[in-house]
XYZ file of N, CA, C and O in Angstrom:
580
model
N 66.738 168.928 45.759
C 66.413 167.071 46.036
C 66.935 167.080 47.569
O 67.848 167.779 47.715
N 65.850 166.544 48.467
C 66.317 166.518 49.440
C 66.893 165.296 50.033
O 66.642 164.201 49.936
N 68.182 165.508 50.364
C 68.925 164.462 50.843
C 69.272 163.902 52.200
O 70.211 163.329 52.647
N 68.273 164.414 53.116
C 68.041 164.227 54.460
C 68.042 162.568 54.904
O 67.390 161.872 54.257
N 68.885 162.190 55.626
C 68.908 160.617 56.157
C 67.427 160.496 57.083
O 66.817 161.402 57.949
N 67.164 159.325 57.033
C 65.738 159.230 57.585
C 66.213 158.682 59.112
O 67.385 157.922 59.349
N 65.444 159.129 60.025
C 65.854 158.635 61.371
C 64.390 158.440 62.154
O 63.516 158.344 61.848
N 64.946 157.603 63.518
C 63.871 157.417 64.240
C 63.338 155.804 63.574
O 63.667 154.937 63.269
N 62.048 155.918 63.811
C 60.834 154.936 63.024
C 60.969 154.745 61.758
O 59.947 153.581 61.207
N 61.598 155.613 60.978
C 61.307 155.287 59.602
C 61.962 153.987 58.941
O 61.510 153.643 57.692
N 62.922 153.571 59.539
C 63.434 152.099 58.924
C 63.790 151.226 60.086
O 63.971 151.689 61.367
N 63.694 149.980 59.918
C 63.759 148.876 60.885
C 64.495 148.192 60.404
O 64.919 147.883 59.151
N 65.478 147.636 61.603
C 66.643 146.743 61.024
C 66.700 145.253 61.435
O 66.706 145.229 62.996
N 66.503 144.197 60.874
C 66.405 143.197 61.483
C 65.027 142.700 62.196
O 64.033 142.983 62.104
N 65.175 142.383 63.717
C 64.013 142.138 64.535
C 63.762 143.179 65.101
O 63.144 143.226 66.430
N 63.281 144.258 64.692
C 62.846 145.520 64.763
C 61.433 145.386 65.509
O 60.854 146.255 66.350
N 60.529 144.521 65.130
C 59.224 144.475 65.383
C 58.417 143.291 64.807
O 58.741 142.303 64.180
N 57.152 143.508 65.189
C 56.124 142.268 64.449
C 56.266 140.984 65.259
O 55.998 139.825 64.897
N 56.943 141.335 66.460
C 56.965 139.739 66.950
C 57.903 138.928 66.760
O 58.056 137.698 67.205
N 58.935 139.270 66.097
C 59.834 138.384 65.473
C 60.791 138.270 66.987
O 61.399 138.969 67.715
N 61.374 136.884 66.813
C 62.407 136.698 68.102
C 63.757 136.261 67.427
O 64.552 135.590 68.090
N 64.385 137.155 66.377
C 65.558 137.132 65.661
C 66.010 138.368 65.707
O 65.741 139.209 65.480
N 67.600 138.252 65.593
C 68.282 139.277 65.717
C 68.915 139.519 64.070
O 69.212 138.581 63.520
N 68.990 140.999 63.628
C 69.604 141.310 62.520
C 69.543 140.105 61.342
O 70.119 139.452 60.972
N 68.321 140.321 60.768
C 67.949 139.579 59.642
C 67.664 137.952 59.843
O 67.307 137.494 59.285
N 67.409 137.455 61.213
C 66.481 136.391 61.588
C 67.225 135.188 61.558
O 66.925 134.099 61.364
N 68.767 135.221 61.799
C 69.689 134.206 61.677
C 69.582 133.599 63.125
O 69.958 132.512 63.435
N 69.869 134.370 63.877
C 70.054 133.926 65.350
C 69.154 134.262 66.297
O 68.710 135.550 66.505
N 68.293 133.214 66.959
C 67.217 133.718 67.840
C 68.025 134.460 69.120
O 69.116 134.258 69.693
N 67.240 135.204 69.610
C 67.492 135.964 71.096
C 67.734 135.146 72.133
O 67.206 134.075 72.098
N 68.803 135.226 72.866
C 68.934 134.765 74.289
C 68.652 135.626 75.418
O 68.058 136.653 75.298
N 68.393 135.084 76.441
C 68.186 135.758 77.731
C 68.830 137.055 77.873
O 68.734 137.960 78.664
N 70.036 136.825 77.471
C 70.987 137.855 77.752
C 71.110 139.178 76.582
O 72.063 140.126 76.937
N 70.130 139.215 75.869
C 69.868 139.961 74.665
C 69.672 141.388 75.448
O 68.626 141.415 76.202
N 70.280 142.299 74.964
C 70.239 143.708 75.825
C 69.276 144.586 74.820
O 69.530 144.703 73.380
N 68.218 145.138 75.050
C 67.417 145.779 74.356
C 67.514 147.735 74.840
O 67.912 147.613 75.857
N 67.665 148.229 73.703
C 67.353 149.737 74.042
C 65.869 149.969 73.941
O 65.257 150.038 72.705
N 65.385 150.592 75.021
C 63.851 150.994 75.269
C 63.592 152.489 75.207
O 64.343 153.038 75.919
N 62.740 152.967 73.928
C 62.426 154.403 74.515
C 61.142 154.166 75.177
O 60.241 153.990 74.589
N 61.049 154.389 76.078
C 59.889 154.301 77.280
C 58.944 155.845 76.948
O 59.687 156.865 76.030
N 57.975 155.942 77.664
C 57.247 157.084 77.628
C 57.769 158.707 77.942
O 57.400 159.525 77.094
N 58.862 158.538 78.792
C 59.470 159.719 79.198
C 61.198 159.543 79.302
O 61.440 160.498 79.705
N 61.658 158.338 79.215
C 63.264 158.281 79.010
C 63.496 157.051 78.408
O 62.758 156.168 77.948
N 64.718 156.843 78.197
C 65.430 155.949 77.626
C 65.959 154.682 78.434
O 66.713 155.354 79.170
N 65.673 153.363 78.326
C 66.230 152.486 79.246
C 66.938 151.465 78.409
O 66.702 151.233 77.113
N 67.931 150.804 79.282
C 68.558 149.788 78.424
C 68.728 148.811 79.326
O 69.039 148.851 80.493
N 68.700 147.408 78.690
C 68.665 146.241 79.610
C 68.127 145.020 78.791
O 67.555 144.720 78.098
N 68.070 143.860 79.731
C 67.317 142.540 79.015
C 65.822 142.684 79.257
O 65.284 143.554 80.196
N 65.340 141.797 78.790
C 63.524 141.972 78.816
C 63.250 141.900 80.183
O 62.337 142.328 80.571
N 64.094 141.043 80.826
C 63.583 140.672 82.322
C 63.916 142.266 83.213
O 63.027 142.393 83.986
N 64.944 142.814 82.836
C 65.345 144.049 83.415
C 64.224 144.950 83.329
O 63.781 145.888 84.021
N 63.804 145.318 81.882
C 63.013 146.093 81.482
C 61.762 145.957 81.725
O 61.187 146.930 82.320
N 61.447 144.635 81.933
C 60.139 144.311 82.462
C 59.546 144.796 83.944
O 59.051 145.450 84.397
N 60.774 144.614 84.803
C 60.853 144.862 86.020
C 60.589 146.422 86.477
O 59.938 147.028 87.134
N 61.565 147.003 85.476
C 61.696 148.584 85.629
C 60.422 149.043 85.271
O 59.979 150.105 85.951
N 59.903 148.701 84.336
C 58.576 149.536 83.834
C 57.451 149.062 84.686
O 56.577 149.922 85.133
N 57.519 147.899 85.298
C 56.332 147.603 86.312
C 56.498 148.415 87.758
O 55.311 148.940 87.869
N 57.927 148.695 87.915
C 58.336 149.342 89.020
C 57.679 151.039 88.772
O 57.113 151.564 89.542
N 58.089 151.512 87.716
C 57.664 152.864 87.297
C 56.252 153.072 87.524
O 55.483 154.027 87.774
N 55.270 152.146 86.505
C 54.085 151.879 86.672
C 53.710 152.007 88.243
O 52.664 152.673 88.447
N 54.055 151.252 89.014
C 53.488 151.435 90.261
C 54.011 152.734 91.242
O 53.168 153.300 91.605
N 54.994 153.219 90.690
C 55.374 154.446 91.243
C 54.214 155.397 90.698
O 53.999 156.239 91.646
N 53.885 155.504 89.673
C 53.370 156.620 89.084
C 51.818 156.412 89.541
O 51.001 157.131 89.486
N 51.302 155.119 89.734
C 50.159 154.835 90.263
C 50.040 155.771 92.084
O 49.134 156.407 92.297
N 51.181 155.392 92.557
C 51.351 155.824 93.815
C 51.119 157.420 93.983
O 50.678 157.920 94.759
N 51.735 157.992 92.813
C 51.507 159.418 92.935
C 50.375 159.989 92.104
O 50.030 161.283 92.039
N 49.396 158.932 91.621
C 48.211 159.428 91.175
C 47.989 159.807 89.452
O 47.106 160.365 89.045
N 49.222 159.319 88.875
C 49.349 159.856 87.382
C 48.790 158.468 86.740
O 49.672 157.529 86.261
N 47.699 158.226 86.455
C 47.315 157.168 86.225
C 47.729 157.046 84.363
O 47.735 155.923 83.732
N 47.672 158.191 83.769
C 47.813 157.950 82.188
C 49.380 157.516 82.206
O 49.564 156.594 81.501
N 50.278 158.253 82.828
C 51.973 157.599 82.806
C 51.692 156.188 83.134
O 52.413 155.455 83.101
N 50.957 155.755 84.339
C 51.181 154.341 84.879
C 50.740 153.500 83.922
O 51.483 152.339 83.430
N 49.452 153.611 83.176
C 49.310 153.025 82.335
C 50.243 152.845 80.950
O 50.547 151.630 80.381
N 50.938 153.782 80.673
C 51.787 153.643 79.646
C 53.196 152.928 79.925
O 53.627 152.033 79.186
N 53.416 153.040 81.326
C 54.774 152.109 81.446
C 54.091 150.647 82.085
O 54.791 149.689 81.511
N 52.851 150.488 82.423
C 52.200 148.998 82.396
C 52.139 148.640 81.033
O 52.675 147.198 80.883
N 51.822 149.117 80.011
C 51.800 148.883 78.597
C 53.252 148.188 77.781
O 53.500 147.144 77.315
N 54.310 149.128 78.346
C 55.630 148.963 78.325
C 56.099 147.655 79.004
O 56.823 146.571 78.573
N 55.749 147.546 80.024
C 56.070 145.970 80.828
C 55.305 144.739 80.352
O 56.159 143.945 80.056
N 54.337 145.323 79.763
C 53.432 143.893 79.151
C 54.253 143.643 78.021
O 54.499 142.527 77.599
N 54.772 144.724 77.083
C 55.808 144.284 75.957
C 56.833 143.238 76.395
O 57.005 142.423 75.893
N 57.475 143.894 77.269
C 58.739 143.094 77.599
C 58.226 141.403 78.372
O 58.813 140.390 78.235
N 57.111 141.726 79.027
C 56.498 140.040 79.352
C 56.368 139.632 78.266
O 56.733 138.160 78.381
N 55.706 140.034 77.286
C 55.367 138.980 75.844
C 56.639 138.445 75.394
O 56.559 137.524 74.883
N 57.843 139.334 75.537
C 58.975 138.793 74.723
C 59.676 137.972 75.748
O 60.139 136.826 75.170
N 59.515 138.098 77.162
C 59.946 136.851 77.922
C 59.311 135.597 77.640
O 59.953 134.636 77.445
N 57.994 135.682 77.555
C 57.097 134.627 76.973
C 57.685 133.925 75.796
O 57.638 132.803 75.700
N 57.840 134.879 74.846
C 58.217 134.182 73.631
C 59.750 133.467 73.495
O 59.883 132.497 73.197
N 60.502 134.055 74.702
C 61.696 133.358 74.659
C 61.812 132.091 75.545
O 62.408 130.997 74.949
N 60.874 132.051 76.527
C 60.619 130.621 77.151
C 60.189 129.826 76.344
O 60.305 128.595 76.336
N 58.863 129.995 75.435
C 58.260 129.326 74.593
C 59.323 128.798 73.737
O 59.337 127.785 73.222
N 60.288 129.336 73.021
C 61.340 129.003 72.241
C 62.258 128.239 72.690
O 62.740 127.342 72.353
N 62.650 128.289 74.052
C 63.588 127.765 74.797
C 63.060 126.344 74.959
O 63.604 125.128 74.963
N 61.371 126.005 75.184
C 60.946 124.987 75.482
C 60.908 124.203 74.328
O 61.140 122.858 74.319
N 60.686 124.586 72.994
C 60.424 123.976 71.848
C 62.029 123.509 71.504
O 61.913 122.426 70.935
N 62.801 124.344 71.762
C 64.315 123.926 71.427
C 64.680 122.578 72.077
O 65.147 121.707 71.932
N 64.104 122.530 73.659
C 64.528 121.411 74.341
C 63.827 120.330 74.090
O 64.330 119.086 73.857
N 62.358 120.325 73.678
C 61.631 119.357 73.062
C 62.118 118.513 71.833
O 62.056 117.631 71.842
N 62.686 119.673 70.809
C 63.379 119.163 69.634
C 64.527 118.222 70.200
O 64.756 117.283 69.449
N 65.450 118.769 70.837
C 66.655 117.870 71.359
C 66.204 116.862 72.075
O 67.144 115.798 71.839
N 65.281 116.726 72.650
C 64.809 115.449 73.459
C 64.202 114.524 72.461
O 64.789 113.098 72.413
N 63.418 114.820 71.332
C 62.920 114.142 70.244
C 64.356 113.601 69.583
O 64.407 112.347 69.207
N 65.048 114.387 69.324
C 66.326 114.079 68.715
C 67.183 112.695 69.268
O 67.543 112.013 68.814
N 67.349 112.884 70.587
C 67.973 112.116 71.574
C 67.347 110.716 71.440
O 67.781 109.715 71.378
N 66.014 110.710 71.719
C 65.023 109.622 71.711
C 65.493 108.919 70.226
O 65.475 107.426 70.183
N 65.027 109.698 69.415
C 65.349 108.931 67.907
C 66.704 108.289 67.618
O 67.020 107.434 66.779
N 67.932 108.918 68.191
C 69.244 108.722 68.085
C 69.370 107.207 68.700
O 69.944 106.158 68.581
N 68.734 107.212 70.154
C 68.483 106.025 70.901
C 67.793 104.767 70.235
O 68.391 103.819 70.419
N 66.899 104.843 69.674
C 66.124 104.065 68.916
C 66.787 103.626 67.892
O 66.849 102.386 67.621
N 67.632 104.544 67.029
C 68.088 103.946 65.717
C 69.536 103.267 66.484
O 69.863 102.431 65.591
N 70.153 103.234 67.443
C 71.180 102.543 67.963
C 70.781 101.348 68.579
O 69.861 100.802 68.359
N 71.797 100.706 69.238
C 71.458 99.327 69.756
C 70.606 99.484 70.995
O 70.558 98.310 71.601
N 69.976 100.404 71.815
C 69.111 100.166 72.533
C 67.742 100.363 72.256
O 67.107 100.692 72.993
N 67.661 100.027 71.068
C 65.940 99.685 70.740
C 65.166 98.700 71.233
O 63.922 98.681 71.190
N 65.701 97.655 71.842
C 65.080 96.568 72.560
C 64.455 95.575 71.880
O 63.798 94.522 72.090
N 64.698 95.682 70.395
C 64.269 94.689 69.221
C 65.307 93.723 69.498
O 66.884 94.167 69.429
N 65.345 92.650 68.911
C 66.160 91.533 68.683
C 66.870 91.999 67.226
O 66.062 91.918 66.237
N 68.160 91.654 67.178
C 68.860 92.199 65.936
C 68.473 90.688 64.988
O 68.413 89.778 65.344
N 68.772 91.160 63.647
C 68.653 90.120 62.720
C 70.265 89.559 62.525
O 71.261 89.968 62.987
N 69.813 88.183 62.692
C 71.167 87.245 62.668
C 70.876 86.437 61.731
O 69.928 85.583 61.562
N 71.949 86.357 61.090
C 72.027 85.392 59.847
C 70.695 85.473 58.850
O 70.189 84.369 58.338
N 70.145 86.583 58.503
C 69.012 86.581 57.949
C 67.674 86.243 58.602
O 66.823 86.285 57.741
N 67.788 86.261 60.004
C 66.393 85.775 60.423
C 66.249 87.010 61.678
O 67.159 87.129 62.387
N 65.212 87.727 61.278
C 64.680 88.306 62.464
C 64.300 88.067 63.397
O 64.396 88.617 64.608
N 64.052 86.822 63.774
C 63.450 86.247 64.937
C 64.582 85.807 65.712
O 64.431 85.112 67.050
N 65.702 85.977 65.506
C 67.095 85.937 66.331
C 67.370 84.291 66.530
O 68.203 83.774 67.206
N 66.574 83.163 65.666
C 66.905 82.072 65.403
C 67.984 81.907 64.633
O 67.907 81.794 63.090
N 69.376 81.530 65.037
C 70.697 81.627 63.941
C 70.837 80.017 63.605
O 70.355 79.306 64.460
N 71.028 79.991 62.469
C 71.382 78.704 62.088
C 72.722 78.270 62.658
O 73.773 78.904 62.206
N 72.918 77.052 63.026
C 74.169 76.687 63.264
C 74.953 75.982 62.135
O 74.476 75.661 61.116
N 76.323 76.215 62.294
C 77.072 75.695 61.070
C 76.526 74.273 60.867
O 76.229 73.311 61.687
N 76.316 73.922 59.521
C 75.848 72.471 59.165
C 74.328 72.408 59.013
O 73.855 71.332 58.436
N 73.709 73.364 59.465
C 72.492 73.621 59.668
C 71.666 74.205 58.365
O 70.590 74.811 58.498
N 72.278 74.814 57.329
C 71.944 75.569 56.476
C 70.663 75.001 55.652
O 70.694 73.780 55.441
N 69.501 75.848 55.855
C 68.429 75.527 55.228
C 67.354 74.939 55.853
O 66.212 74.863 55.670
N 67.793 74.561 57.146
C 66.780 73.992 57.950
C 66.136 74.961 58.844
O 66.601 76.331 58.881
N 64.824 74.773 59.163
C 63.850 75.597 59.680
C 64.220 75.505 61.234
O 64.672 74.888 61.577
N 63.908 76.802 61.817
C 63.807 76.948 63.235
C 63.132 75.949 63.977
O 62.160 75.105 63.322
N 63.239 75.417 65.285
C 62.700 74.463 65.982
C 60.910 74.286 65.698
O 60.538 73.295 65.793
N 60.475 75.665 66.093
C 59.129 75.660 66.069
C 58.625 75.397 64.778
O 57.331 74.770 64.735
N 59.298 75.947 63.900
C 58.692 75.475 62.198
C 58.741 73.964 62.349
O 58.019 73.577 61.670
N 59.832 73.143 62.700
C 59.839 71.921 62.247
C 58.895 71.293 63.075
O 58.339 70.216 62.411
N 58.495 71.776 64.333
C 57.340 70.875 65.145
C 55.986 70.903 64.416
O 55.212 69.995 64.590
N 55.850 72.057 63.749
C 54.631 72.374 63.082
C 54.506 71.436 61.816
O 53.405 71.107 61.233
N 55.544 71.265 60.990
C 55.739 70.588 59.865
C 55.361 68.849 60.036
O 55.134 68.104 61.097
């Protein structure tokens, strides 16, 4: 029986791939400060998505400058990967801000800032009955009668 442990890409833990924007089991969204360990084409890099994007872009430019088109393409593909992660983070942040704005608007409408007149003594139109006027109609209704 072979009892060797799996290494490398044999297992994934949490947000390992597939475009997920969540860490370890999908409970907490990634922040801009999330640090990635990146296995590049010829070296291992560590940093935020923004740092890795910029680093791979620069490595791609450098490889292009020395004429290594294959290595340059590989670096540019890695840069594109982190560019997509940055876009996903930005989109997630915008959705979160939109939801927060919608929630604040809903709370404001539910509160006393709705702009509608409150119901007074059972009348939604704001015509309250004076003491001793129980059962009398508002002035507009009396004029029509």
